[in-house]
CSV table of C-alpha atoms in Angstrom, one decimal:
chain,number,residue,atom,x,y,z
S,25,MET,CA,20.9,-13.7,20.9
S,26,PHE,CA,22.7,-12.0,18.1
S,27,SER,CA,24.1,-14.3,15.2
S,28,GLN,CA,24.7,-14.4,11.7
S,29,THR,CA,22.1,-16.8,10.9
S,30,VAL,CA,19.5,-14.8,13.2
S,31,LEU,CA,20.5,-11.6,11.4
S,32,ALA,CA,20.0,-13.0,7.8
S,33,GLN,CA,16.4,-14.5,9.1
S,34,VAL,CA,15.6,-10.4,10.1
S,35,ILE,CA,17.0,-9.7,6.4
S,36,VAL,CA,14.8,-12.0,4.7
S,37,ASN,CA,11.8,-10.9,6.8
S,38,GLY,CA,12.5,-7.3,6.3
S,39,ILE,CA,12.4,-8.0,2.4
S,40,GLY,CA,8.9,-9.5,3.0
S,41,LEU,CA,7.3,-6.6,4.9
S,42,SER,CA,9.2,-3.9,2.9
S,43,SER,CA,7.8,-5.2,-0.2
S,44,ILE,CA,4.1,-5.4,1.1
S,45,TYR,CA,4.5,-2.0,3.1
S,46,ILE,CA,6.1,-0.4,-0.4
S,47,LEU,CA,2.8,-1.6,-2.2
S,48,VAL,CA,0.1,-0.4,0.1
S,49,ALA,CA,1.9,3.1,0.8
S,50,LEU,CA,2.8,3.8,-3.2
S,51,GLY,CA,-0.9,3.8,-3.9
S,52,PHE,CA,-1.5,6.2,-1.0
S,53,THR,CA,1.3,8.9,-1.9
S,54,LEU,CA,0.0,8.5,-5.8
S,55,LEU,CA,-3.5,9.9,-5.1
S,56,PHE,CA,-1.8,12.5,-2.7
S,57,GLY,CA,0.6,13.3,-5.2
S,58,ILE,CA,-1.5,13.5,-8.0
S,59,MET,CA,-4.8,14.6,-6.8
S,60,ARG,CA,-4.2,15.9,-2.9
S,61,VAL,CA,-6.3,13.3,-2.1
S,62,VAL,CA,-5.6,12.0,1.8
S,63,ASN,CA,-7.5,8.8,1.0
S,64,PHE,CA,-8.5,7.5,4.4
S,65,ALA,CA,-10.2,4.6,2.7
S,66,HIS,CA,-7.0,3.0,1.4
S,67,GLY,CA,-7.0,0.3,4.4
S,68,ALA,CA,-10.4,-0.5,3.4
S,69,PHE,CA,-9.4,-1.4,-0.2
S,70,ALA,CA,-6.4,-3.5,0.9
S,71,MET,CA,-9.2,-5.5,3.0
S,72,LEU,CA,-11.3,-5.8,-0.3
S,73,GLY,CA,-8.1,-7.3,-1.8
S,74,GLY,CA,-7.5,-9.6,1.1
S,75,TYR,CA,-11.2,-11.3,0.5
S,76,ALA,CA,-10.8,-11.0,-3.2
S,77,LEU,CA,-7.8,-13.4,-3.1
S,78,TYR,CA,-9.6,-15.4,-0.5
S,79,PHE,CA,-12.6,-16.0,-2.8
S,80,VAL,CA,-10.8,-16.2,-6.2
S,81,TYR,CA,-7.6,-18.5,-5.0
S,82,GLY,CA,-8.9,-20.1,-1.6
S,83,VAL,CA,-12.4,-20.9,-2.7
S,84,TRP,CA,-12.6,-21.0,-6.4
S,85,GLY,CA,-9.1,-22.5,-6.7
S,86,VAL,CA,-7.7,-20.4,-9.5
S,87,PRO,CA,-3.6,-20.9,-9.9
S,88,TYR,CA,-1.9,-18.2,-7.0
S,89,ILE,CA,0.2,-16.5,-9.9
S,90,ILE,CA,-3.2,-16.1,-11.6
S,91,ALA,CA,-5.5,-15.1,-8.9
S,92,ALA,CA,-3.3,-12.6,-7.0
S,93,PRO,CA,-3.4,-10.2,-10.2
S,94,ALA,CA,-6.9,-11.0,-10.8
S,95,ALA,CA,-7.8,-10.3,-7.6
S,96,ALA,CA,-6.5,-7.1,-7.0
S,97,LEU,CA,-7.5,-6.1,-10.6
S,98,ALA,CA,-11.5,-7.0,-9.5
S,99,VAL,CA,-11.0,-4.7,-6.7
S,100,ALA,CA,-9.5,-1.8,-8.9
S,101,THR,CA,-12.0,-2.0,-11.7
S,102,SER,CA,-14.9,-2.1,-9.2
S,103,ALA,CA,-13.7,0.9,-7.2
S,104,LEU,CA,-13.7,3.0,-10.4
S,105,VAL,CA,-17.7,3.1,-9.8
S,106,LEU,CA,-16.6,5.2,-6.3
S,107,GLU,CA,-14.2,6.9,-8.2
S,108,ARG,CA,-16.8,8.6,-10.3
S,109,LEU,CA,-19.7,8.6,-7.4
S,110,VAL,CA,-17.3,9.8,-4.3
S,111,TYR,CA,-13.4,10.6,-5.4
S,112,ARG,CA,-14.1,13.0,-8.3
S,113,HIS,CA,-15.9,15.6,-6.1
S,114,PHE,CA,-12.9,15.5,-3.7
S,115,TYR,CA,-9.8,16.0,-6.2
S,116,GLN,CA,-7.6,18.8,-5.1
S,117,LYS,CA,-9.5,19.0,-1.8
S,118,MET,CA,-7.2,17.6,0.9
S,119,PHE,CA,-8.9,18.7,4.2
S,120,GLN,CA,-12.6,17.8,2.7
S,121,SER,CA,-11.0,14.3,1.5
S,122,MET,CA,-9.7,13.6,4.6
S,123,ILE,CA,-13.3,13.8,6.3
S,124,GLY,CA,-15.0,12.4,3.2
S,125,LEU,CA,-13.1,9.3,2.7
S,126,LEU,CA,-12.9,8.6,6.6
S,127,GLY,CA,-16.7,8.1,6.2
S,128,LEU,CA,-16.2,5.7,2.9
S,129,ASP,CA,-13.7,3.8,5.0
S,130,MET,CA,-16.4,3.2,7.9
S,131,VAL,CA,-19.0,2.1,4.9
S,132,LEU,CA,-16.6,-0.2,3.3
S,133,MET,CA,-15.6,-1.9,6.5
S,134,PHE,CA,-19.1,-2.4,8.1
S,135,THR,CA,-20.5,-3.6,4.5
S,136,ALA,CA,-17.8,-6.1,5.0
S,137,VAL,CA,-18.6,-7.1,8.3
S,138,LEU,CA,-22.5,-7.6,7.2
S,139,LEU,CA,-21.7,-9.7,4.0
S,140,TRP,CA,-18.8,-11.9,5.6
S,141,ASN,CA,-19.2,-11.3,9.4
S,142,ALA,CA,-16.2,-10.2,11.5
S,143,HIS,CA,-14.5,-13.3,11.8
S,144,GLU,CA,-11.0,-14.1,10.9
S,145,ARG,CA,-10.4,-16.2,8.0
S,146,SER,CA,-6.9,-17.6,6.5
S,147,VAL,CA,-6.0,-17.2,2.9
S,148,PRO,CA,-4.1,-20.6,1.8
S,149,PRO,CA,-0.2,-20.4,1.3
S,150,ALA,CA,0.7,-20.4,-2.2
S,151,ILE,CA,3.5,-22.6,-1.5
S,152,SER,CA,3.6,-24.9,1.6
S,153,ASP,CA,7.3,-25.8,1.0
S,154,ILE,CA,9.8,-24.3,3.5
S,155,LEU,CA,13.7,-23.4,2.4
S,156,GLN,CA,16.7,-23.8,4.7
S,157,ILE,CA,19.7,-22.4,3.6
S,158,GLY,CA,22.6,-22.1,6.0
S,159,GLY,CA,20.4,-22.2,9.1
S,160,VAL,CA,17.9,-19.9,7.7
S,161,ILE,CA,14.4,-20.8,7.5
S,162,ILE,CA,12.7,-19.2,4.4
S,163,PRO,CA,8.9,-20.1,3.8
S,164,ALA,CA,8.4,-20.2,0.1
S,165,ASP,CA,5.1,-18.7,0.4
S,166,LYS,CA,6.6,-15.5,1.5
S,167,LEU,CA,9.4,-15.7,-1.2
S,168,LEU,CA,6.8,-15.7,-3.9
S,169,ILE,CA,4.6,-12.8,-2.5
S,170,ALA,CA,8.2,-10.9,-2.1
S,171,ALA,CA,8.9,-11.7,-5.7
S,172,VAL,CA,5.2,-10.6,-6.9
S,173,ALA,CA,5.4,-7.3,-5.3
S,174,MET,CA,9.0,-6.8,-6.4
S,175,ALA,CA,7.7,-7.6,-9.9
S,176,THR,CA,4.7,-5.2,-9.8
S,177,LEU,CA,7.2,-2.2,-8.6
S,178,LEU,CA,9.1,-2.9,-11.4
S,179,ALA,CA,6.5,-2.8,-13.6
S,180,PHE,CA,5.4,0.6,-11.9
S,181,TYR,CA,8.7,2.1,-12.0
S,182,LEU,CA,8.8,1.3,-16.3
S,183,PHE,CA,5.7,2.6,-16.6
S,184,THR,CA,6.0,6.0,-14.8
S,185,HIS,CA,9.5,6.4,-16.9
S,186,TYR,CA,9.2,4.8,-20.5
S,187,THR,CA,5.3,5.4,-21.4
S,188,ARG,CA,3.3,8.5,-22.3
S,189,TYR,CA,0.6,7.9,-19.5
S,190,GLY,CA,3.5,7.3,-17.2
S,191,LEU,CA,5.4,10.3,-17.8
S,192,ALA,CA,1.8,12.7,-18.1
S,193,MET,CA,1.1,11.2,-14.8
S,194,ARG,CA,4.7,12.4,-13.4
S,195,ALA,CA,4.2,15.8,-14.8
S,196,ALA,CA,0.7,16.1,-13.1
S,197,ALA,CA,2.0,15.2,-10.0
S,198,GLN,CA,4.7,18.0,-10.1
S,199,ASP,CA,2.4,20.7,-11.3
S,200,VAL,CA,-1.2,19.9,-12.3
S,201,GLU,CA,-1.5,23.3,-13.9
S,202,ILE,CA,1.2,23.1,-16.1
S,203,ALA,CA,0.5,20.0,-17.4
S,204,LYS,CA,-3.2,21.1,-18.6
S,205,ALA,CA,-1.4,23.9,-20.3
S,206,GLN,CA,1.0,21.2,-22.2
S,207,GLY,CA,-2.0,19.1,-23.3
S,208,VAL,CA,-2.6,16.5,-20.3
S,209,ASN,CA,-5.6,15.2,-20.1
S,210,THR,CA,-6.0,15.4,-16.2
S,211,ALA,CA,-9.5,13.5,-16.0
S,212,THR,CA,-7.8,10.6,-17.8
S,213,ILE,CA,-5.0,10.7,-15.9
S,214,TYR,CA,-6.8,11.2,-12.5
S,215,ARG,CA,-8.6,7.8,-13.3
S,216,LEU,CA,-5.7,5.9,-14.4
S,217,ALA,CA,-3.5,7.2,-11.4
S,218,PHE,CA,-6.7,5.9,-8.9
S,219,PHE,CA,-6.9,2.6,-10.6
S,220,ILE,CA,-3.1,1.8,-10.2
S,221,ALA,CA,-3.3,2.8,-6.5
S,222,ILE,CA,-6.3,1.0,-5.6
S,223,PHE,CA,-4.9,-2.2,-7.7
S,224,MET,CA,-1.4,-1.9,-5.5
S,225,ALA,CA,-3.3,-1.4,-2.1
S,226,ALA,CA,-5.7,-4.5,-3.2
S,227,LEU,CA,-2.5,-6.4,-4.2
S,228,ALA,CA,-0.5,-5.4,-1.1
S,229,GLY,CA,-4.1,-6.5,1.2
S,230,GLY,CA,-4.2,-10.1,-0.2
S,231,PHE,CA,-0.5,-10.2,0.7
S,232,TYR,CA,-1.2,-8.9,4.2
S,233,ALA,CA,-4.0,-11.2,4.4
S,234,GLN,CA,-2.1,-14.2,3.5
S,235,THR,CA,0.8,-13.1,5.7
S,236,TYR,CA,-1.1,-12.4,8.9
S,237,ALA,CA,-5.3,-13.0,8.9
S,238,LEU,CA,-8.4,-11.7,7.0
S,239,SER,CA,-10.9,-9.8,8.8
S,240,PRO,CA,-13.3,-6.6,7.8
S,241,LEU,CA,-11.4,-4.7,10.3
S,242,MET,CA,-7.6,-5.8,9.2
S,243,GLY,CA,-7.4,-2.6,7.1
S,244,GLU,CA,-6.3,-0.6,9.9
S,245,ARG,CA,-2.7,-1.6,10.0
S,246,PRO,CA,-2.2,-1.5,6.4
S,247,LEU,CA,-3.4,2.3,6.4
S,248,MET,CA,-1.3,3.0,9.6
S,249,MET,CA,1.5,1.3,8.1
S,250,ALA,CA,1.0,3.7,4.3
S,251,PHE,CA,0.7,6.6,6.6
S,252,ILE,CA,4.3,6.2,8.7
S,253,VAL,CA,5.9,5.2,5.1
S,254,VAL,CA,4.7,8.2,3.5
S,255,ILE,CA,5.7,10.4,6.5
S,256,LEU,CA,9.1,9.2,6.8
S,257,GLY,CA,9.9,9.4,2.9
S,258,GLY,CA,7.9,12.5,2.0
S,259,MET,CA,4.4,12.9,1.1
S,260,GLY,CA,3.7,12.5,-2.7
S,261,SER,CA,7.4,11.1,-3.0
S,262,ILE,CA,7.8,7.9,-4.9
S,263,PRO,CA,11.1,7.4,-4.3
S,264,GLY,CA,10.6,8.4,-0.5
S,265,VAL,CA,8.3,5.7,-0.5
S,266,ALA,CA,10.5,3.1,-1.7
S,267,LEU,CA,13.1,4.5,1.1
S,268,GLY,CA,10.3,4.5,4.0
S,269,GLY,CA,9.2,1.0,3.1
S,270,LEU,CA,12.0,-0.4,3.2
S,271,LEU,CA,13.2,1.6,6.6
S,272,LEU,CA,10.0,0.5,8.0
S,273,GLY,CA,10.0,-3.1,7.2
S,274,PHE,CA,13.6,-3.8,8.1
S,275,SER,CA,13.3,-1.9,11.5
S,276,GLU,CA,10.3,-3.6,12.3
S,277,SER,CA,11.7,-7.3,11.4
S,278,PHE,CA,14.7,-6.4,13.2
S,279,LEU,CA,12.8,-4.8,16.6
S,280,SER,CA,9.9,-7.5,16.6
S,281,THR,CA,12.7,-10.3,16.4
S,282,PHE,CA,14.6,-8.9,19.2
S,283,TYR,CA,12.6,-6.8,21.3
S,284,GLY,CA,9.3,-7.4,20.8
S,285,GLY,CA,6.4,-5.8,18.7
S,286,SER,CA,5.3,-3.4,21.0
S,287,THR,CA,9.1,-2.1,20.9
S,288,SER,CA,8.7,-1.9,17.2
S,289,VAL,CA,5.4,0.2,17.0
S,290,PHE,CA,6.7,2.4,19.8
S,291,VAL,CA,9.5,3.1,18.0
S,292,SER,CA,7.9,3.5,14.9
S,293,PHE,CA,5.5,6.3,15.9
S,294,GLY,CA,8.2,7.8,17.9
S,295,VAL,CA,10.3,8.4,14.8
S,296,VAL,CA,7.3,9.7,13.0
S,297,ILE,CA,6.3,12.4,15.7
S,298,LEU,CA,10.4,13.3,15.8
S,299,LEU,CA,10.1,13.7,12.1
S,300,LEU,CA,6.9,15.7,11.8
S,301,ILE,CA,8.6,18.0,14.4
S,302,PHE,CA,11.9,18.6,12.5
S,303,ARG,CA,11.4,17.6,9.1
S,304,PRO,CA,7.3,17.7,8.5
S,305,TRP,CA,8.4,17.3,4.8
S,306,GLY,CA,9.9,13.9,5.3
S,307,LEU,CA,13.5,12.4,4.4
S,308,LEU,CA,13.0,12.7,0.5
S,309,GLY,CA,9.8,15.1,0.2
S,310,THR,CA,10.2,19.1,-0.4
S,311,PRO,CA,8.7,21.8,2.1
S,312,GLU,CA,5.6,23.3,0.5
S,313,GLU,CA,5.8,27.0,-0.5
């Protein structure tokens, strides 16, 4: 039944979902926008972020506000090895990266199965309190997740608009050859962009595992959500990711509440198919010449 209380609850849930989706999709579109890499292993890094948070916070007891960024930082730092051994060979090779990184995704996923088995685990909530405002139930845990995610997105915005390396990343995303001609060290920018992309994927993966469940197979849904968001907003468009994440998060919250999860998935992919037919460059993307 539609009511102000239910709609307010939908909005609160939509904010939490949108913040997670924007985080995971931002890293995905960052790699594509700068290096033209379609990172099919993105979901696997989100899964590793979930396990990192599980051990750092759930097992070792590090305070959550430290554990969440520290776990993502550990995954991103370790991933630099793969950047050197694997990713570097796929920069500016879009179609080759799709095949190669799909294989990497399988390797990471089944390595996790061998290490931690396929059973689902749960990441303890950061805060167990429940807030109730005018009939709207707000788990404090989800409120903290949304706050940390939004703080991360704000930090990323400030970095890309007001720092030298951030401006260089934006220049490389627009035209890498012109950026080279202007003296931008693209090798350094590639490593930095990769590190930031994996950090955000791992952070989002920790939030996702905490909200739902943790297993080696959990990376498939964050990857699927990242695809939907970047297709909605436009591949390589950072403002498009923000718009796509908001649209997906709020629509999923609304449709799941009133019509069920199956309807939500059906509508999401239906919109993606229509968009690919009539506007394949997305809502805020630009058609390639």
